[in-house]
Short mmCIF file of C-alpha atoms in Angstrom, two decimals:
data_model
loop_
_atom_site.label_atom_id
_atom_site.label_comp_id
_atom_site.label_asym_id
_atom_site.label_seq_id
_atom_site.Cartn_x
_atom_site.Cartn_y
_atom_site.Cartn_z
CA ALA A 110 0.94 -13.50 -10.74
CA GLN A 111 2.93 -12.60 -7.70
CA THR A 112 1.77 -13.42 -4.18
CA VAL A 113 2.98 -12.19 -0.81
CA THR A 114 2.34 -14.10 2.41
CA GLN A 115 2.66 -12.89 5.98
CA SER A 116 1.96 -15.84 8.24
CA GLN A 117 1.89 -13.92 11.53
CA PRO A 118 -1.42 -12.08 11.98
CA GLU A 119 -0.23 -10.65 15.29
CA MET A 120 3.06 -10.25 17.10
CA SER A 121 4.05 -8.64 20.36
CA VAL A 122 7.31 -7.43 21.80
CA GLN A 123 8.55 -5.78 24.97
CA GLU A 124 9.85 -2.26 24.70
CA ALA A 125 13.62 -2.23 23.94
CA GLU A 126 13.54 -5.84 22.74
CA THR A 127 13.92 -7.18 19.21
CA VAL A 128 11.18 -8.65 17.04
CA THR A 129 11.20 -10.23 13.60
CA LEU A 130 8.27 -10.16 11.20
CA SER A 131 8.13 -12.81 8.50
CA CYS A 132 7.27 -12.49 4.83
CA THR A 133 7.50 -14.89 1.91
CA TYR A 134 6.64 -14.24 -1.69
CA ASP A 135 6.26 -16.08 -4.92
CA THR A 136 7.36 -14.77 -8.31
CA SER A 137 8.87 -15.95 -11.54
CA GLU A 138 10.63 -12.64 -12.09
CA SER A 139 14.31 -12.15 -11.38
CA ASP A 140 14.26 -8.41 -10.84
CA TYR A 141 11.88 -6.76 -8.42
CA TYR A 142 11.59 -4.64 -5.30
CA LEU A 143 10.43 -5.59 -1.84
CA PHE A 144 9.11 -3.20 0.75
CA TRP A 145 7.97 -3.06 4.33
CA TYR A 146 5.29 -0.49 5.08
CA LYS A 147 4.03 0.57 8.49
CA GLN A 148 0.43 1.61 9.03
CA PRO A 149 -0.20 3.18 12.45
CA PRO A 150 -3.71 3.86 13.79
CA SER A 151 -3.81 7.03 11.68
CA ARG A 152 -3.80 4.61 8.69
CA GLN A 153 -1.13 6.60 6.87
CA MET A 154 1.11 4.25 4.89
CA ILE A 155 4.73 4.84 5.88
CA LEU A 156 7.64 3.28 4.02
CA VAL A 157 9.94 1.55 6.49
CA ILE A 158 12.52 -0.08 4.27
CA ARG A 159 13.09 -1.16 0.70
CA GLN A 160 15.21 -3.87 -0.93
CA GLU A 161 16.21 -4.27 -4.55
CA ALA A 162 16.32 -7.92 -5.55
CA TYR A 163 19.58 -7.53 -7.48
CA LYS A 164 21.38 -6.36 -4.35
CA GLN A 165 22.75 -9.10 -2.13
CA GLN A 166 23.35 -6.80 0.78
CA ASN A 167 20.47 -6.57 3.22
CA ALA A 168 18.92 -3.12 3.56
CA THR A 169 19.16 -1.30 6.89
CA GLU A 170 17.44 1.82 8.13
CA ASN A 171 18.43 2.72 11.69
CA ARG A 172 16.68 0.18 13.95
CA PHE A 173 15.08 -1.61 11.02
CA SER A 174 16.84 -4.24 8.96
CA VAL A 175 15.82 -7.03 6.64
CA ASN A 176 16.96 -10.56 6.01
CA PHE A 177 16.54 -11.03 2.27
CA GLN A 178 16.89 -14.61 1.08
CA LYS A 179 16.27 -14.51 -2.67
CA ALA A 180 16.53 -18.24 -3.30
CA ALA A 181 14.11 -18.98 -0.49
CA LYS A 182 11.91 -16.01 -1.48
CA SER A 183 11.93 -14.77 2.06
CA PHE A 184 12.02 -11.16 3.26
CA SER A 185 11.81 -10.72 7.03
CA LEU A 186 11.91 -7.45 8.95
CA LYS A 187 13.85 -7.10 12.18
CA ILE A 188 13.04 -4.26 14.54
CA SER A 189 15.69 -3.67 17.17
CA ASP A 190 15.26 -1.71 20.39
CA SER A 191 11.50 -1.66 19.89
CA GLN A 192 9.71 1.54 20.83
CA LEU A 193 6.09 2.23 21.70
CA GLY A 194 5.80 4.18 18.47
CA ASP A 195 6.59 1.06 16.48
CA ALA A 196 3.17 -0.34 17.32
CA ALA A 197 1.29 -0.57 14.03
CA MET A 198 0.22 -2.90 11.29
CA TYR A 199 3.13 -3.88 9.06
CA PHE A 200 2.78 -4.86 5.44
CA CYS A 201 5.26 -6.63 3.24
CA ALA A 202 4.89 -5.66 -0.42
CA TYR A 203 6.24 -6.72 -3.80
CA ARG A 204 6.72 -4.63 -6.89
CA SER A 205 7.98 -5.71 -10.27
CA ALA A 206 11.03 -3.91 -11.62
CA TRP A 207 9.70 -4.18 -15.14
CA GLY A 208 9.21 -0.67 -16.41
CA GLY A 209 6.71 -1.27 -19.16
CA GLY A 210 2.95 -1.46 -19.20
CA THR A 211 0.19 0.53 -17.60
CA SER A 212 0.57 -1.24 -14.26
CA TYR A 213 4.11 -0.08 -13.59
CA GLY A 214 4.52 0.57 -9.91
CA LYS A 215 1.73 -1.77 -8.84
CA LEU A 216 2.26 -3.13 -5.33
CA THR A 217 1.11 -6.52 -4.13
CA PHE A 218 0.63 -6.58 -0.37
CA GLY A 219 0.76 -9.35 2.19
CA GLN A 220 -2.03 -9.82 4.70
CA GLY A 221 -0.32 -7.69 7.32
CA THR A 222 0.99 -8.26 10.84
CA ILE A 223 -0.30 -6.29 13.80
CA LEU A 224 2.60 -5.46 16.09
CA THR A 225 1.95 -4.63 19.74
CA VAL A 226 4.71 -3.12 21.84
CA HIS A 227 4.42 -3.61 25.60
CA PRO A 228 6.00 -1.03 27.93
CA GLY B 8 9.68 14.75 -0.99
CA ALA B 9 6.81 13.79 -3.22
CA VAL B 10 3.41 14.47 -1.68
CA VAL B 11 0.06 12.94 -2.51
CA SER B 12 -3.02 14.71 -1.21
CA GLN B 13 -6.27 12.81 -0.85
CA HIS B 14 -9.58 14.50 -0.15
CA PRO B 15 -11.83 14.20 1.73
CA SER B 16 -10.26 12.37 4.66
CA TRP B 17 -13.65 11.14 5.76
CA VAL B 18 -17.17 11.31 4.39
CA ILE B 19 -20.59 10.11 5.46
CA CYS B 20 -23.27 9.75 2.83
CA LYS B 21 -26.72 8.30 2.51
CA SER B 22 -27.42 5.11 0.69
CA GLY B 23 -28.09 5.70 -3.00
CA THR B 24 -25.99 8.83 -3.33
CA SER B 25 -22.61 9.18 -5.06
CA VAL B 26 -19.34 10.22 -3.50
CA LYS B 27 -16.22 11.54 -5.22
CA ILE B 28 -12.74 11.10 -3.78
CA GLU B 29 -9.81 13.10 -5.16
CA CYS B 30 -6.17 12.12 -5.29
CA ARG B 31 -3.67 14.81 -6.23
CA SER B 32 0.06 14.71 -6.72
CA LEU B 33 1.19 18.07 -5.38
CA ASP B 34 4.76 18.44 -6.58
CA PHE B 35 5.17 15.89 -9.32
CA GLN B 36 3.39 14.50 -12.34
CA ALA B 37 1.86 11.08 -11.91
CA THR B 38 1.01 9.25 -15.10
CA THR B 39 -0.16 6.30 -13.03
CA MET B 40 -2.13 6.25 -9.82
CA PHE B 41 -3.53 3.28 -7.93
CA TRP B 42 -6.69 2.97 -5.89
CA TYR B 43 -6.84 0.56 -2.97
CA ARG B 44 -9.58 -0.48 -0.61
CA GLN B 45 -8.98 -1.61 2.93
CA PHE B 46 -11.31 -3.15 5.50
CA PRO B 47 -10.41 -2.93 9.21
CA LYS B 48 -7.36 -4.97 10.16
CA GLN B 49 -7.05 -6.30 6.64
CA SER B 50 -4.67 -5.74 3.79
CA LEU B 51 -4.87 -3.21 0.99
CA MET B 52 -6.66 -4.63 -2.01
CA LEU B 53 -5.95 -3.05 -5.37
CA MET B 54 -9.14 -1.89 -7.03
CA ALA B 55 -7.85 -0.27 -10.18
CA THR B 56 -4.95 1.36 -11.94
CA SER B 57 -5.57 4.86 -13.18
CA ASN B 58 -3.63 6.08 -16.20
CA GLU B 59 -3.70 9.67 -17.38
CA GLY B 60 -5.60 10.07 -20.61
CA SER B 61 -6.86 6.52 -20.85
CA LYS B 62 -9.40 4.20 -19.30
CA ALA B 63 -8.65 2.74 -15.92
CA THR B 64 -7.69 -0.89 -15.56
CA TYR B 65 -9.88 -2.63 -12.99
CA GLU B 66 -8.96 -5.68 -10.96
CA GLN B 67 -11.07 -8.78 -11.25
CA GLY B 68 -14.24 -8.55 -9.23
CA VAL B 69 -14.33 -4.74 -9.05
CA GLU B 70 -17.47 -3.24 -10.58
CA LYS B 71 -16.48 -0.65 -13.17
CA ASP B 72 -19.88 1.01 -13.11
CA LYS B 73 -19.86 1.21 -9.33
CA PHE B 74 -16.36 2.66 -8.95
CA LEU B 75 -15.77 5.25 -11.65
CA ILE B 76 -12.20 6.38 -12.06
CA ASN B 77 -11.12 9.44 -14.01
CA HIS B 78 -7.53 10.55 -14.53
CA ALA B 79 -7.96 13.69 -16.56
CA SER B 80 -4.63 15.33 -15.77
CA LEU B 81 -1.14 14.37 -14.71
CA THR B 82 -1.84 15.52 -11.16
CA LEU B 83 -5.40 14.42 -10.46
CA SER B 84 -7.24 11.12 -10.32
CA THR B 85 -10.76 10.77 -8.95
CA LEU B 86 -12.72 7.80 -7.67
CA THR B 87 -16.49 8.12 -7.66
CA VAL B 88 -18.51 5.60 -5.72
CA THR B 89 -21.87 5.61 -7.46
CA SER B 90 -25.17 4.69 -5.82
CA ALA B 91 -23.34 3.92 -2.60
CA HIS B 92 -24.61 1.21 -0.27
CA PRO B 93 -23.58 0.34 3.30
CA GLU B 94 -21.35 -2.48 2.01
CA ASP B 95 -19.28 0.16 0.19
CA SER B 96 -18.26 1.57 3.56
CA SER B 97 -14.51 1.18 3.75
CA PHE B 98 -11.17 2.95 3.75
CA TYR B 99 -9.97 4.01 0.31
CA ILE B 100 -6.32 4.90 -0.35
CA CYS B 101 -4.68 6.23 -3.47
CA SER B 102 -1.03 6.07 -4.41
CA ALA B 103 1.12 7.44 -7.19
CA VAL B 104 4.36 6.60 -8.93
CA THR B 105 6.87 9.37 -9.48
CA GLY B 106 9.22 7.58 -11.79
CA ASP B 107 11.69 4.77 -12.18
CA ASN B 108 12.91 3.02 -9.06
CA SER B 109 11.01 5.30 -6.75
CA PRO B 110 8.72 4.00 -4.02
CA LEU B 111 5.02 4.62 -4.16
CA HIS B 112 3.66 7.67 -2.40
CA PHE B 113 0.35 7.25 -0.63
CA GLY B 114 -2.45 9.65 0.15
CA ASN B 115 -3.76 9.75 3.71
CA GLY B 116 -6.84 7.80 2.77
CA THR B 117 -10.58 8.42 2.85
CA ARG B 118 -12.90 6.77 5.33
CA LEU B 119 -16.28 6.32 3.68
CA THR B 120 -19.36 5.53 5.74
CA VAL B 121 -22.64 4.88 3.95
CA THR B 122 -25.73 5.06 6.13
#
């Protein structure tokens, strides 16, 4: 079974600064997807960024980028130029790329990191 | 983009009663939907996988008779919390898969309070 670990229960950052959230995972599979989701106080799950394991290039979405280290099974999220609206709980998640079975699409989440942004 | 509608967004019920939560895919067919439970400031814990036309697959430790899941059509899955008790109070979120290589789409969640 796959596991996802976020070792930082809480992080804080000053507005306009950069912060990095850590995530490690364990799997025996070679093909999979990794995600970062943001959950603001509204509790809506918002996809921040996604990485396919077969791609060596790190994914980037505007101010959000990842550092994907497949051999180390590490998937950190960097938020640049932090904004007050970035304050939320962030979840790292794993999904198998295997397309068979009734559990296709199942996400395994890390424990989450609460990010506070100080003005 | 794909939209998942979850209803109700919040519900208060008395202990011993049953509550039904609906999860609908509005503009796509979802053969598989997932139900998660989340306590405050904690992660999402998968409760069960709902497959259209077949029995749901429950995660270890989840009571099948307590949390009834029905996926009668390609656009609707329901979670019924039977004989609810205060410890069932939580935030329940559904999600659906649209197809290969696509990210999950989440409903807005349901906050259940059992008094």
